[in-house]
Each structure stands twice: as structure tokens, then as C-alpha cells.
């Protein structure tokens, strides 16, 4: 039997002559592995290394993938064996030392080509892939701009492995993407184009196959990365996106909570792709609603809805599964995850979140769904966060330049809000997404009152426990007070017109009237009567008497029980006489203060009459 030295000599000769290189490299790798525990063999191999290195380095670029892969494996063995690496000048140090930029830049192209080949190694050596990925991360740290510019060259080799059948390879690739995400997100146009080609050729089919074979979590996690890497280019490939959306359509409907949560995380990738600075308006604090949507490219504004089809369709698409989950009685962990994804959307919208039509598409449906479910034991944390988020939105009025931080009207700020610097809300227990609330206009008053109504309306149902009703009523009073404070802030501004003040007063009074009319039946009478009176008291406390009692602001006395013939004698009661309002009739023009006082005085009386009539 030939000695180790003779066998090594024969292999080297065969490789240099180019005869049966594949077999020769297989033999060399076998000899390397055998020498690992034999000092004499290692010494022999070390002596042959200087002459073998040029041969292997040349064959790594061989067109025959089998030869290139085997040469790379043999080269890798020499690079990572301590007794051999010392002999290889300038190679081993790439992995364990930070070479100066001046050394790396002149050889960047060839070095990147070698590293990419290492990631794509045809023979499937996991250790080679691992080391090549480590080299990519190291280059990303040392040459971030060049790596970002060439992301379309090296990133595909990594993201393709997200669909590998080997879990170790998938995990390795995802960890790498997480560490270098700043180099690939937002993606360059070239990277997105490469991914589109990959998706159409192999990746989309591969995802569907994996989904059909039960690898659902793996598939949706990869989907999340792919949709992010498409970025803004996704809007130019709607057919591909529609085909890709079939995957989360299936995973969202699955009953496995783990898969549904993974789908939520992946859905944030779609948010990144469809909601980005390039399509958002640069909303100013004083921007009107029309200005906001004109910046979005809307051709017109009708009924406060975005008419810019692309943007509104994107928001509706993103919101569809979120609304479905938040409206359901789902697992608590999924409920929290969905709320977190929604907060991420609010964060990504930037200042555009303050536009009325965006609020109606994004904010209102989730708030109503959360309040509809109520503060039960599974959803209480999300319910509280939603209340705080709404309160922070409304309290953004205190950032107005005309209001000093020490102003008493700002003392109601929640603990999660700071008036010094950007206003943020919702310190989520999972992630923290600053939301850019701006001071709202009086034109958005009705929207805020609708949110409060949804909270009170749900709590007023007779099926709601007294404890939950108390929580909801207390929260509604807190938020309502914040709204009225914001209204009074605008009333004090010289720029606020007479029409704006009168419209706002009518909106508040209409809310009070509608609340009573809609909830006077089918509600817990005692609790509802108490909160109704408290809401009236808040208006009387927060809006200045000079406004409420002013003869300039007349409103029609359109209360039903004033009109009702069955209670015509009510105005003869001692309450009416004491207040000096016994001569009032239906639709008389009165001040807001009189309107509220009539509502305040007559409500308990009418409730008593209704109870009496019910006994007859």
C-alpha cells in the first residue's frame, strides 16, 4: 500500500495534469480528513500546501460545478486547519481578522465572487456555506456602501436558501438577513428585479410546493422576506403580487395559532413594500385634509375617502386580515400579534396617519373591533393599549405651539406621551413603534366622537358585566374629556371662524342627543344615566361659559321628549320652573348651555315617566 506521501504526490500530479480532477479532489479530501489526527501526515500535507493552493484556487472557478465544489472543499480544509492555515498567506486572516479597507477595496470584485461561490457551493457543504455567509456579514460591516450597491449580486444566494429543505441552512440564512437587513432594505431596484426573476422561475413554485407538503411556517416566513425585498417594485408587478398573496390567504385561514402569528409577522413585510416614504405625503401640522390627499396624488376627495386608487387599495388590502382577526374571538396571543402588526402600520404611515381618510381606513375599524370585543380577560391588555393610543392621538393638540407644556390643559397627558419632541404612543409589550400624531383639526371632531360612541355603545348592552361596563365608561369619559379640551383649545384661537365654532358645538350636541336616543332602550338604566350626566358635565366644565352661553351660538332644541305629546306636562315640573325654562318648545333656538341644561334636567324625569308608563 502506498504511503501517505506517495498518495499525496499522485493526487497533486493528477490535478496539475488535469486528468480526472473530480476523482483526484475526492481522494485529496479523503487524505486531508485522514491526516487530521496524525501529526506526521499533517506535516506532509503542510509541505505540499504551497504547491496545491494555486491549483485549487484556479479550479474553484472551473465551469464544471462538481470539480469547483470539490476544489473549494479541499481549499476550505486547508483554510480552517490551524497547522495549514499559517502557511496560506492572506487567506485565513479574511475570516478572523478585519483587514483594512485599503486592502479589501482593490480586490472587492474577485473577493465577492469567491464568497458568493462559497455560499452557492454545488456540493452542499454546510460548513462552507456557513463560512461564506460569515464572510458576507464581515464585508457588510467593513464595506457597507459597496455591499449595498452590490446586494443584487450576493443577496440572492442567501434568500434562495430560505426555502431549503435543511433547517440548519434556512436558519443560517435568516440570521444573516437579520444582521445585514440595513444593506438590503429598502431594496435596490436591481435586487428587486433579480428577485422578480427568481420568483417567476423557481421560488413561487417552490413556496406552493412546500405549502402543499405541510411546511407552512417555513413558507410564510420566507414569503415575508421576499415581499420586503420586492419593495416599491412590487407595485409594478401586480400579477406576481396577486399570485404571491394566495399564500398568506391560506395561512391566515389555518387554525394553527403559531402559523397565524407567523403570518402576521410576514404581513409586516407587505406593509414595508406597499407603505414607504415615496408614496406618502409630507403632512404638516397645519395641512388641511385636501392638501394631504393632493400630495398623495388623489384626483378628488369625496366623503373623506382616498380617491388615489393605488394607495387606498393598498391600505384596504393590508387591513383586510387585520380587521378580520381583531373582530374575531381568537387566541389571545394571535390577538396581541395582530394588534402589534396594526401598530407597525400606523408607524410606517408616518404623518399620513393624521389624514382623515387614512384614519377611517386604518384607525377606525380596528378601534371599533377592539371595543366591540370589550375588555374581557383575554383582550384586556390590547383594549387598554387601544384606549391609550386613542387618547394620545387626541392629546396631540397639546403640542400646538400656542400651548405651553405647563398649561393645565396638558396635564392630562398619559404616561406614554411626551410633549417634548415627537409625540409617540403605545408602548407595546412586544415592540415599540413611534406614531407621528399631529394636532388634529376641528373637522376631525366627528370622527373622534364616533370612536367614543363605539366604546359607550358596546358597554351599554345589558349583556355586559357591571365591571366591564365601568371600565369602558371610565375610559370613554377620559377620552371624551380629552376631545373637549382639544375643541376648547381651537376655540381660543383667533384663526378659528364663527362657522367652525358653531359647527363644532352642533357636532358635540348632536353626539349627546344621538347617544341618549340610541341607548335609552336596551341599556342598564342606572349606569347609562350616570355616564350621560357625566358627559354633559364635562362639556360644561371644559368649554368656556362665554361660548356655551353666548347669544351668538344658537342651536335648535331638537330633543325628542320636548316634541313628545305624551310628556307635554313635563315642562310644568318643579325642575323646569326652577330653571326658568317652562316656556321652551320643540325646535326653539337656544344657547348650547340651555340645550345641555334641558338635557341634564329632563333626562331623569323622562326615565321616570317611561318606567311609570311601563307599569301601566
mmCIF file of C-alpha atoms in Angstrom, residues 221-603:
data_model
loop_
_atom_site.group_PDB
_atom_site.id
_atom_site.type_symbol
_atom_site.label_atom_id
_atom_site.label_comp_id
_atom_site.label_asym_id
_atom_site.label_seq_id
_atom_site.Cartn_x
_atom_site.Cartn_y
_atom_site.Cartn_z
ATOM 1 C CA UNK A 221 -41.545 33.232 6.890
ATOM 2 C CA UNK A 222 -39.751 33.131 3.543
ATOM 3 C CA UNK A 223 -42.716 34.907 1.943
ATOM 4 C CA UNK A 224 -42.275 37.765 4.399
ATOM 5 C CA UNK A 225 -38.680 38.268 3.328
ATOM 6 C CA UNK A 226 -39.480 38.025 -0.378
ATOM 7 C CA UNK A 227 -42.255 40.624 -0.217
ATOM 8 C CA UNK A 228 -39.955 43.022 1.641
ATOM 9 C CA UNK A 229 -37.217 42.548 -0.923
ATOM 10 C CA UNK A 230 -39.633 43.388 -3.728
ATOM 11 C CA UNK A 231 -40.123 46.778 -2.094
ATOM 12 C CA UNK A 232 -41.677 49.543 -4.154
ATOM 13 C CA UNK A 233 -41.054 47.449 -7.286
ATOM 14 C CA UNK A 234 -43.940 45.244 -6.115
ATOM 15 C CA UNK A 235 -46.416 47.861 -7.367
ATOM 16 C CA UNK A 236 -45.065 47.388 -10.886
ATOM 17 C CA UNK A 237 -45.584 43.617 -10.745
ATOM 18 C CA UNK A 238 -49.201 43.347 -9.625
ATOM 19 C CA UNK A 239 -49.804 39.992 -11.309
ATOM 20 C CA UNK A 240 -46.895 38.480 -9.423
ATOM 21 C CA UNK A 241 -48.065 40.063 -6.147
ATOM 22 C CA UNK A 242 -51.593 38.740 -6.656
ATOM 23 C CA UNK A 243 -50.148 35.272 -7.150
ATOM 24 C CA UNK A 244 -47.941 35.625 -4.075
ATOM 25 C CA UNK A 245 -50.918 36.766 -1.967
ATOM 26 C CA UNK A 246 -52.521 33.357 -2.384
ATOM 27 C CA UNK A 247 -50.019 32.027 0.148
ATOM 28 C CA UNK A 248 -50.978 34.234 3.135
ATOM 29 C CA UNK A 249 -54.627 33.835 2.141
ATOM 30 C CA UNK A 250 -54.235 30.164 3.053
ATOM 31 C CA UNK A 251 -52.058 30.604 6.132
ATOM 32 C CA UNK A 252 -54.328 33.249 7.671
ATOM 33 C CA UNK A 253 -57.239 30.801 7.476
ATOM 34 C CA UNK A 254 -55.307 27.993 9.147
ATOM 35 C CA UNK A 255 -56.377 27.088 12.684
ATOM 36 C CA UNK A 256 -52.801 26.797 13.962
ATOM 37 C CA UNK A 257 -52.119 29.913 16.113
ATOM 38 C CA UNK A 258 -48.356 29.591 15.550
ATOM 39 C CA UNK A 259 -48.861 29.737 11.786
ATOM 40 C CA UNK A 260 -51.273 32.659 12.075
ATOM 41 C CA UNK A 261 -48.788 34.604 14.201
ATOM 42 C CA UNK A 262 -46.034 33.844 11.672
ATOM 43 C CA UNK A 263 -48.407 35.173 9.012
ATOM 44 C CA UNK A 264 -48.808 38.397 10.997
ATOM 45 C CA UNK A 265 -45.046 38.876 11.140
ATOM 46 C CA UNK A 266 -44.765 38.195 7.401
ATOM 47 C CA UNK A 267 -47.595 40.667 6.754
ATOM 48 C CA UNK A 268 -45.352 43.434 8.087
ATOM 49 C CA UNK A 269 -43.184 42.723 5.049
ATOM 50 C CA UNK A 270 -46.146 43.620 2.828
ATOM 51 C CA UNK A 271 -46.569 46.830 4.820
ATOM 52 C CA UNK A 272 -42.911 47.661 4.129
ATOM 53 C CA UNK A 273 -43.419 47.028 0.423
ATOM 54 C CA UNK A 274 -46.648 48.999 -0.015
ATOM 55 C CA UNK A 275 -46.228 51.813 2.530
ATOM 56 C CA UNK A 276 -42.994 53.721 2.090
ATOM 57 C CA UNK A 277 -41.877 57.385 2.003
ATOM 58 C CA UNK A 278 -42.048 57.557 -1.773
ATOM 59 C CA UNK A 279 -45.851 57.417 -1.767
ATOM 60 C CA UNK A 280 -46.637 59.217 1.487
ATOM 61 C CA UNK A 281 -47.413 62.928 1.800
ATOM 62 C CA UNK A 282 -45.172 65.257 3.742
ATOM 63 C CA UNK A 283 -48.005 66.280 6.062
ATOM 64 C CA UNK A 284 -47.549 69.495 8.022
ATOM 65 C CA UNK A 285 -49.138 70.264 11.354
ATOM 66 C CA UNK A 286 -51.379 72.823 9.687
ATOM 67 C CA UNK A 287 -52.025 70.871 6.495
ATOM 68 C CA UNK A 288 -55.666 70.681 5.528
ATOM 69 C CA UNK A 289 -57.285 67.420 4.576
ATOM 70 C CA UNK A 290 -57.448 68.384 0.909
ATOM 71 C CA UNK A 291 -53.730 69.236 0.869
ATOM 72 C CA UNK A 292 -52.931 65.904 2.464
ATOM 73 C CA UNK A 293 -54.614 63.870 -0.242
ATOM 74 C CA UNK A 294 -53.480 66.056 -3.099
ATOM 75 C CA UNK A 295 -49.928 65.174 -2.069
ATOM 76 C CA UNK A 296 -50.899 61.527 -2.312
ATOM 77 C CA UNK A 297 -51.967 62.091 -5.887
ATOM 78 C CA UNK A 298 -55.720 61.990 -5.287
ATOM 79 C CA UNK A 299 -57.704 63.358 -8.202
ATOM 80 C CA UNK A 300 -60.523 64.453 -5.904
ATOM 81 C CA UNK A 301 -61.834 63.996 -2.382
ATOM 82 C CA UNK A 302 -65.337 62.702 -1.783
ATOM 83 C CA UNK A 303 -66.897 61.661 1.533
ATOM 84 C CA UNK A 304 -63.491 61.822 3.210
ATOM 85 C CA UNK A 305 -62.206 58.734 1.366
ATOM 86 C CA UNK A 306 -58.950 58.491 -0.526
ATOM 87 C CA UNK A 307 -59.560 58.539 -4.230
ATOM 88 C CA UNK A 308 -55.960 57.782 -5.139
ATOM 89 C CA UNK A 309 -56.731 54.207 -6.147
ATOM 90 C CA UNK A 310 -53.296 52.724 -5.718
ATOM 91 C CA UNK A 311 -52.759 53.916 -2.165
ATOM 92 C CA UNK A 312 -56.294 53.284 -0.922
ATOM 93 C CA UNK A 313 -56.312 49.778 -2.411
ATOM 94 C CA UNK A 314 -53.006 49.041 -0.730
ATOM 95 C CA UNK A 315 -54.351 50.139 2.645
ATOM 96 C CA UNK A 316 -57.553 48.143 2.200
ATOM 97 C CA UNK A 317 -55.543 45.077 1.235
ATOM 98 C CA UNK A 318 -53.307 45.409 4.290
ATOM 99 C CA UNK A 319 -56.275 45.982 6.608
ATOM 100 C CA UNK A 320 -58.451 43.077 5.421
ATOM 101 C CA UNK A 321 -56.914 40.263 7.526
ATOM 102 C CA UNK A 322 -56.219 42.613 10.440
ATOM 103 C CA UNK A 323 -59.855 43.634 10.732
ATOM 104 C CA UNK A 324 -60.949 40.013 10.425
ATOM 105 C CA UNK A 325 -58.716 38.866 13.275
ATOM 106 C CA UNK A 326 -59.419 41.833 15.552
ATOM 107 C CA UNK A 327 -63.163 41.288 15.066
ATOM 108 C CA UNK A 328 -62.976 37.607 15.997
ATOM 109 C CA UNK A 329 -62.808 35.749 19.290
ATOM 110 C CA UNK A 330 -59.372 34.349 18.550
ATOM 111 C CA UNK A 331 -56.471 33.133 20.651
ATOM 112 C CA UNK A 332 -55.089 35.860 22.952
ATOM 113 C CA UNK A 333 -51.554 35.575 21.540
ATOM 114 C CA UNK A 334 -52.834 35.952 17.977
ATOM 115 C CA UNK A 335 -54.985 38.903 19.035
ATOM 116 C CA UNK A 336 -51.935 40.643 20.523
ATOM 117 C CA UNK A 337 -49.789 39.831 17.496
ATOM 118 C CA UNK A 338 -52.393 41.294 15.149
ATOM 119 C CA UNK A 339 -52.608 44.472 17.228
ATOM 120 C CA UNK A 340 -48.830 44.733 17.079
ATOM 121 C CA UNK A 341 -48.872 44.454 13.285
ATOM 122 C CA UNK A 342 -51.509 47.175 13.167
ATOM 123 C CA UNK A 343 -49.333 49.444 15.334
ATOM 124 C CA UNK A 344 -46.486 48.813 12.890
ATOM 125 C CA UNK A 345 -48.721 50.009 10.042
ATOM 126 C CA UNK A 346 -49.577 53.192 11.960
ATOM 127 C CA UNK A 347 -45.854 53.722 12.483
ATOM 128 C CA UNK A 348 -44.995 53.192 8.810
ATOM 129 C CA UNK A 349 -47.675 55.642 7.686
ATOM 130 C CA UNK A 350 -45.670 58.439 9.251
ATOM 131 C CA UNK A 351 -47.506 61.764 9.380
ATOM 132 C CA UNK A 352 -50.012 60.490 6.791
ATOM 133 C CA UNK A 353 -51.718 58.656 9.663
ATOM 134 C CA UNK A 354 -53.264 62.016 10.585
ATOM 135 C CA UNK A 355 -55.253 62.353 7.357
ATOM 136 C CA UNK A 356 -58.968 61.847 7.910
ATOM 137 C CA UNK A 357 -59.421 59.285 5.163
ATOM 138 C CA UNK A 358 -56.425 57.288 6.341
ATOM 139 C CA UNK A 359 -57.862 57.272 9.861
ATOM 140 C CA UNK A 360 -61.157 55.958 8.548
ATOM 141 C CA UNK A 361 -59.489 53.171 6.609
ATOM 142 C CA UNK A 362 -56.903 52.184 9.200
ATOM 143 C CA UNK A 363 -57.735 53.506 12.666
ATOM 144 C CA UNK A 364 -61.498 53.370 12.977
ATOM 145 C CA UNK A 365 -62.223 49.713 12.060
ATOM 146 C CA UNK A 366 -59.657 48.267 14.471
ATOM 147 C CA UNK A 367 -60.693 50.517 17.347
ATOM 148 C CA UNK A 368 -64.321 49.592 16.823
ATOM 149 C CA UNK A 369 -63.428 45.902 16.654
ATOM 150 C CA UNK A 370 -61.389 46.079 19.877
ATOM 151 C CA UNK A 371 -64.161 47.943 21.681
ATOM 152 C CA UNK A 372 -66.772 45.542 20.318
ATOM 153 C CA UNK A 373 -64.935 42.618 21.894
ATOM 154 C CA UNK A 374 -64.742 44.514 25.167
ATOM 155 C CA UNK A 375 -62.182 44.285 27.980
ATOM 156 C CA UNK A 376 -62.546 40.575 28.743
ATOM 157 C CA UNK A 377 -59.789 38.546 30.374
ATOM 158 C CA UNK A 378 -58.197 37.611 27.026
ATOM 159 C CA UNK A 379 -58.206 41.052 25.437
ATOM 160 C CA UNK A 380 -57.852 43.445 28.368
ATOM 161 C CA UNK A 381 -54.213 44.344 27.604
ATOM 162 C CA UNK A 382 -54.954 45.128 23.953
ATOM 163 C CA UNK A 383 -58.095 47.009 24.973
ATOM 164 C CA UNK A 384 -56.086 49.194 27.355
ATOM 165 C CA UNK A 385 -53.410 49.850 24.743
ATOM 166 C CA UNK A 386 -56.044 50.870 22.227
ATOM 167 C CA UNK A 387 -57.596 53.297 24.718
ATOM 168 C CA UNK A 388 -54.182 54.830 25.449
ATOM 169 C CA UNK A 389 -53.384 55.099 21.759
ATOM 170 C CA UNK A 390 -56.637 56.948 21.032
ATOM 171 C CA UNK A 391 -56.106 59.229 23.995
ATOM 172 C CA UNK A 392 -52.579 60.045 22.807
ATOM 173 C CA UNK A 393 -53.901 60.838 19.333
ATOM 174 C CA UNK A 394 -56.435 63.267 20.769
ATOM 175 C CA UNK A 395 -53.975 64.822 23.207
ATOM 176 C CA UNK A 396 -51.666 65.720 20.328
ATOM 177 C CA UNK A 397 -53.469 69.036 20.477
ATOM 178 C CA UNK A 398 -51.169 69.919 23.384
ATOM 179 C CA UNK A 399 -48.210 70.039 21.024
ATOM 180 C CA UNK A 400 -49.670 73.146 19.458
ATOM 181 C CA UNK A 401 -47.149 75.966 19.590
ATOM 182 C CA UNK A 402 -49.640 78.192 21.368
ATOM 183 C CA UNK A 403 -49.931 75.828 24.335
ATOM 184 C CA UNK A 404 -47.160 75.777 26.915
ATOM 185 C CA UNK A 405 -46.246 72.376 28.453
ATOM 186 C CA UNK A 406 -47.177 73.708 31.883
ATOM 187 C CA UNK A 407 -50.674 74.660 30.710
ATOM 188 C CA UNK A 408 -53.276 72.907 32.894
ATOM 189 C CA UNK A 409 -54.999 71.664 29.751
ATOM 190 C CA UNK A 410 -51.994 69.461 29.059
ATOM 191 C CA UNK A 411 -51.802 67.871 32.485
ATOM 192 C CA UNK A 412 -53.999 65.010 31.353
ATOM 193 C CA UNK A 413 -51.296 63.508 29.154
ATOM 194 C CA UNK A 414 -50.914 59.776 29.554
ATOM 195 C CA UNK A 415 -47.716 58.219 30.802
ATOM 196 C CA UNK A 416 -46.779 57.039 27.326
ATOM 197 C CA UNK A 417 -46.848 60.511 25.822
ATOM 198 C CA UNK A 418 -44.170 63.191 25.835
ATOM 199 C CA UNK A 419 -44.817 66.714 24.690
ATOM 200 C CA UNK A 420 -41.090 67.390 24.398
ATOM 201 C CA UNK A 421 -40.087 66.230 20.943
ATOM 202 C CA UNK A 422 -42.025 63.763 18.776
ATOM 203 C CA UNK A 423 -45.260 62.536 20.272
ATOM 204 C CA UNK A 424 -45.361 58.750 20.468
ATOM 205 C CA UNK A 425 -47.966 56.367 21.760
ATOM 206 C CA UNK A 426 -48.474 52.750 22.571
ATOM 207 C CA UNK A 427 -45.501 51.325 24.431
ATOM 208 C CA UNK A 428 -46.321 47.848 23.284
ATOM 209 C CA UNK A 429 -45.049 44.957 25.376
ATOM 210 C CA UNK A 430 -43.742 43.392 22.176
ATOM 211 C CA UNK A 431 -42.252 46.194 20.101
ATOM 212 C CA UNK A 432 -42.245 49.969 20.265
ATOM 213 C CA UNK A 433 -43.422 51.807 17.203
ATOM 214 C CA UNK A 434 -43.480 55.628 17.474
ATOM 215 C CA UNK A 435 -46.602 57.034 15.851
ATOM 216 C CA UNK A 436 -46.465 60.572 14.444
ATOM 217 C CA UNK A 437 -49.663 62.081 15.786
ATOM 218 C CA UNK A 438 -50.128 65.713 14.815
ATOM 219 C CA UNK A 439 -52.581 68.236 16.263
ATOM 220 C CA UNK A 440 -55.963 67.452 14.738
ATOM 221 C CA UNK A 441 -58.373 69.910 13.157
ATOM 222 C CA UNK A 442 -61.945 70.618 14.239
ATOM 223 C CA UNK A 443 -63.024 68.935 11.003
ATOM 224 C CA UNK A 444 -62.000 65.620 12.610
ATOM 225 C CA UNK A 445 -64.150 66.113 15.721
ATOM 226 C CA UNK A 446 -66.939 63.897 14.434
ATOM 227 C CA UNK A 447 -64.508 61.066 13.785
ATOM 228 C CA UNK A 448 -63.266 61.139 17.373
ATOM 229 C CA UNK A 449 -66.810 61.207 18.728
ATOM 230 C CA UNK A 450 -67.673 58.154 16.630
ATOM 231 C CA UNK A 451 -64.824 56.260 18.262
ATOM 232 C CA UNK A 452 -66.110 57.250 21.705
ATOM 233 C CA UNK A 453 -69.643 56.243 20.722
ATOM 234 C CA UNK A 454 -68.494 52.772 19.692
ATOM 235 C CA UNK A 455 -66.914 52.387 23.127
ATOM 236 C CA UNK A 456 -70.023 53.533 25.025
ATOM 237 C CA UNK A 457 -72.458 51.693 22.792
ATOM 238 C CA UNK A 458 -70.834 48.312 23.400
ATOM 239 C CA UNK A 459 -70.546 48.879 27.145
ATOM 240 C CA UNK A 460 -74.229 49.892 27.383
ATOM 241 C CA UNK A 461 -75.533 46.486 26.305
ATOM 242 C CA UNK A 462 -77.328 44.620 29.059
ATOM 243 C CA UNK A 463 -75.167 41.533 28.455
ATOM 244 C CA UNK A 464 -72.000 43.376 29.529
ATOM 245 C CA UNK A 465 -70.913 42.795 33.125
ATOM 246 C CA UNK A 466 -71.002 45.732 35.521
ATOM 247 C CA UNK A 467 -67.213 45.545 35.962
ATOM 248 C CA UNK A 468 -66.506 45.732 32.225
ATOM 249 C CA UNK A 469 -69.125 48.427 31.766
ATOM 250 C CA UNK A 470 -67.464 50.537 34.444
ATOM 251 C CA UNK A 471 -64.058 50.138 32.757
ATOM 252 C CA UNK A 472 -65.451 51.170 29.382
ATOM 253 C CA UNK A 473 -67.418 54.102 30.758
ATOM 254 C CA UNK A 474 -64.432 55.419 32.700
ATOM 255 C CA UNK A 475 -62.257 55.169 29.578
ATOM 256 C CA UNK A 476 -64.877 56.895 27.417
ATOM 257 C CA UNK A 477 -65.122 59.759 29.902
ATOM 258 C CA UNK A 478 -61.341 60.154 29.895
ATOM 259 C CA UNK A 479 -61.140 60.215 26.102
ATOM 260 C CA UNK A 480 -64.187 62.472 25.772
ATOM 261 C CA UNK A 481 -62.661 64.990 28.149
ATOM 262 C CA UNK A 482 -59.502 64.996 26.019
ATOM 263 C CA UNK A 483 -61.594 65.681 22.908
ATOM 264 C CA UNK A 484 -63.466 68.556 24.516
ATOM 265 C CA UNK A 485 -60.183 70.014 25.797
ATOM 266 C CA UNK A 486 -58.889 69.965 22.234
ATOM 267 C CA UNK A 487 -62.024 71.705 20.982
ATOM 268 C CA UNK A 488 -61.637 74.459 23.579
ATOM 269 C CA UNK A 489 -58.001 74.920 22.524
ATOM 270 C CA UNK A 490 -59.161 75.715 18.987
ATOM 271 C CA UNK A 491 -61.999 77.914 20.234
ATOM 272 C CA UNK A 492 -59.392 80.191 21.834
ATOM 273 C CA UNK A 493 -57.512 80.678 18.574
ATOM 274 C CA UNK A 494 -58.092 83.901 16.704
ATOM 275 C CA UNK A 495 -57.938 81.946 13.446
ATOM 276 C CA UNK A 496 -60.984 79.827 14.329
ATOM 277 C CA UNK A 497 -64.039 81.162 12.490
ATOM 278 C CA UNK A 498 -67.589 81.613 13.759
ATOM 279 C CA UNK A 499 -68.794 78.866 11.424
ATOM 280 C CA UNK A 500 -66.175 76.442 12.767
ATOM 281 C CA UNK A 501 -67.226 77.103 16.367
ATOM 282 C CA UNK A 502 -70.927 76.741 15.622
ATOM 283 C CA UNK A 503 -70.368 73.554 13.619
ATOM 284 C CA UNK A 504 -68.283 72.053 16.427
ATOM 285 C CA UNK A 505 -70.903 72.915 19.042
ATOM 286 C CA UNK A 506 -73.606 71.340 16.919
ATOM 287 C CA UNK A 507 -71.464 68.245 16.460
ATOM 288 C CA UNK A 508 -70.988 67.807 20.215
ATOM 289 C CA UNK A 509 -74.682 68.404 20.990
ATOM 290 C CA UNK A 510 -75.758 66.064 18.208
ATOM 291 C CA UNK A 511 -73.467 63.415 19.693
ATOM 292 C CA UNK A 512 -75.062 63.852 23.129
ATOM 293 C CA UNK A 513 -78.569 63.644 21.693
ATOM 294 C CA UNK A 514 -77.805 60.657 19.490
ATOM 295 C CA UNK A 515 -76.125 58.828 22.356
ATOM 296 C CA UNK A 516 -79.228 59.172 24.521
ATOM 297 C CA UNK A 517 -81.691 58.326 21.738
ATOM 298 C CA UNK A 518 -79.828 55.189 20.714
ATOM 299 C CA UNK A 519 -79.077 53.822 24.182
ATOM 300 C CA UNK A 520 -82.124 54.797 26.220
ATOM 301 C CA UNK A 521 -83.579 51.361 25.436
ATOM 302 C CA UNK A 522 -81.790 48.070 25.983
ATOM 303 C CA UNK A 523 -79.206 49.548 28.350
ATOM 304 C CA UNK A 524 -78.508 49.394 32.044
ATOM 305 C CA UNK A 525 -80.539 52.448 33.062
ATOM 306 C CA UNK A 526 -78.664 53.441 36.178
ATOM 307 C CA UNK A 527 -75.171 53.181 34.695
ATOM 308 C CA UNK A 528 -76.196 54.833 31.448
ATOM 309 C CA UNK A 529 -77.924 57.708 33.213
ATOM 310 C CA UNK A 530 -74.812 58.354 35.273
ATOM 311 C CA UNK A 531 -72.437 58.447 32.297
ATOM 312 C CA UNK A 532 -74.839 60.606 30.274
ATOM 313 C CA UNK A 533 -74.871 63.207 33.022
ATOM 314 C CA UNK A 534 -71.089 62.987 33.387
ATOM 315 C CA UNK A 535 -70.612 63.637 29.670
ATOM 316 C CA UNK A 536 -72.796 66.731 29.938
ATOM 317 C CA UNK A 537 -70.810 67.912 32.951
ATOM 318 C CA UNK A 538 -67.545 67.528 31.025
ATOM 319 C CA UNK A 539 -68.796 69.818 28.275
ATOM 320 C CA UNK A 540 -69.999 72.371 30.821
ATOM 321 C CA UNK A 541 -66.651 72.217 32.631
ATOM 322 C CA UNK A 542 -64.280 72.313 29.648
ATOM 323 C CA UNK A 543 -65.981 74.677 27.185
ATOM 324 C CA UNK A 544 -65.865 78.249 28.437
ATOM 325 C CA UNK A 545 -69.198 79.755 29.593
ATOM 326 C CA UNK A 546 -68.565 82.697 27.284
ATOM 327 C CA UNK A 547 -69.046 80.275 24.388
ATOM 328 C CA UNK A 548 -71.759 77.989 25.752
ATOM 329 C CA UNK A 549 -73.904 80.864 26.963
ATOM 330 C CA UNK A 550 -73.239 83.268 24.128
ATOM 331 C CA UNK A 551 -76.316 84.522 22.219
ATOM 332 C CA UNK A 552 -74.170 84.284 19.081
ATOM 333 C CA UNK A 553 -74.280 80.483 19.008
ATOM 334 C CA UNK A 554 -77.897 79.373 18.777
ATOM 335 C CA UNK A 555 -78.856 75.728 18.229
ATOM 336 C CA UNK A 556 -82.301 74.136 17.694
ATOM 337 C CA UNK A 557 -83.839 72.385 20.710
ATOM 338 C CA UNK A 558 -84.482 69.154 18.820
ATOM 339 C CA UNK A 559 -84.827 66.756 21.768
ATOM 340 C CA UNK A 560 -87.438 64.065 21.232
ATOM 341 C CA UNK A 561 -89.048 64.337 24.614
ATOM 342 C CA UNK A 562 -89.654 68.060 24.108
ATOM 343 C CA UNK A 563 -91.601 67.149 20.989
ATOM 344 C CA UNK A 564 -93.484 64.207 22.505
ATOM 345 C CA UNK A 565 -97.113 64.954 23.283
ATOM 346 C CA UNK A 566 -97.202 62.209 25.919
ATOM 347 C CA UNK A 567 -94.928 64.239 28.181
ATOM 348 C CA UNK A 568 -96.265 67.691 27.428
ATOM 349 C CA UNK A 569 -96.757 68.363 31.090
ATOM 350 C CA UNK A 570 -93.153 67.773 31.952
ATOM 351 C CA UNK A 571 -92.307 71.437 31.405
ATOM 352 C CA UNK A 572 -94.569 72.239 34.300
ATOM 353 C CA UNK A 573 -92.390 70.296 36.708
ATOM 354 C CA UNK A 574 -90.610 71.997 39.520
ATOM 355 C CA UNK A 575 -87.291 71.420 37.709
ATOM 356 C CA UNK A 576 -88.440 73.322 34.671
ATOM 357 C CA UNK A 577 -89.954 76.117 36.724
ATOM 358 C CA UNK A 578 -86.841 76.444 38.849
ATOM 359 C CA UNK A 579 -84.693 76.786 35.757
ATOM 360 C CA UNK A 580 -86.928 79.320 34.140
ATOM 361 C CA UNK A 581 -87.332 77.202 31.008
ATOM 362 C CA UNK A 582 -91.005 76.252 31.230
ATOM 363 C CA UNK A 583 -91.821 78.234 28.082
ATOM 364 C CA UNK A 584 -89.405 76.338 25.833
ATOM 365 C CA UNK A 585 -90.875 74.422 22.913
ATOM 366 C CA UNK A 586 -89.558 71.972 20.346
ATOM 367 C CA UNK A 587 -87.027 73.457 17.881
ATOM 368 C CA UNK A 588 -86.683 76.724 19.743
ATOM 369 C CA UNK A 589 -83.274 78.320 19.070
ATOM 370 C CA UNK A 590 -81.354 78.240 22.331
ATOM 371 C CA UNK A 591 -77.768 78.599 23.508
ATOM 372 C CA UNK A 592 -75.658 75.413 23.922
ATOM 373 C CA UNK A 593 -75.779 75.941 27.693
ATOM 374 C CA UNK A 594 -79.578 75.877 27.703
ATOM 375 C CA UNK A 595 -79.609 72.823 25.431
ATOM 376 C CA UNK A 596 -77.316 70.930 27.791
ATOM 377 C CA UNK A 597 -79.228 72.047 30.853
ATOM 378 C CA UNK A 598 -82.516 70.860 29.369
ATOM 379 C CA UNK A 599 -80.925 67.526 28.562
ATOM 380 C CA UNK A 600 -79.409 67.359 32.026
ATOM 381 C CA UNK A 601 -82.650 68.217 33.879
ATOM 382 C CA UNK A 602 -85.169 66.343 31.796
ATOM 383 C CA UNK A 603 -83.391 63.043 31.287
#
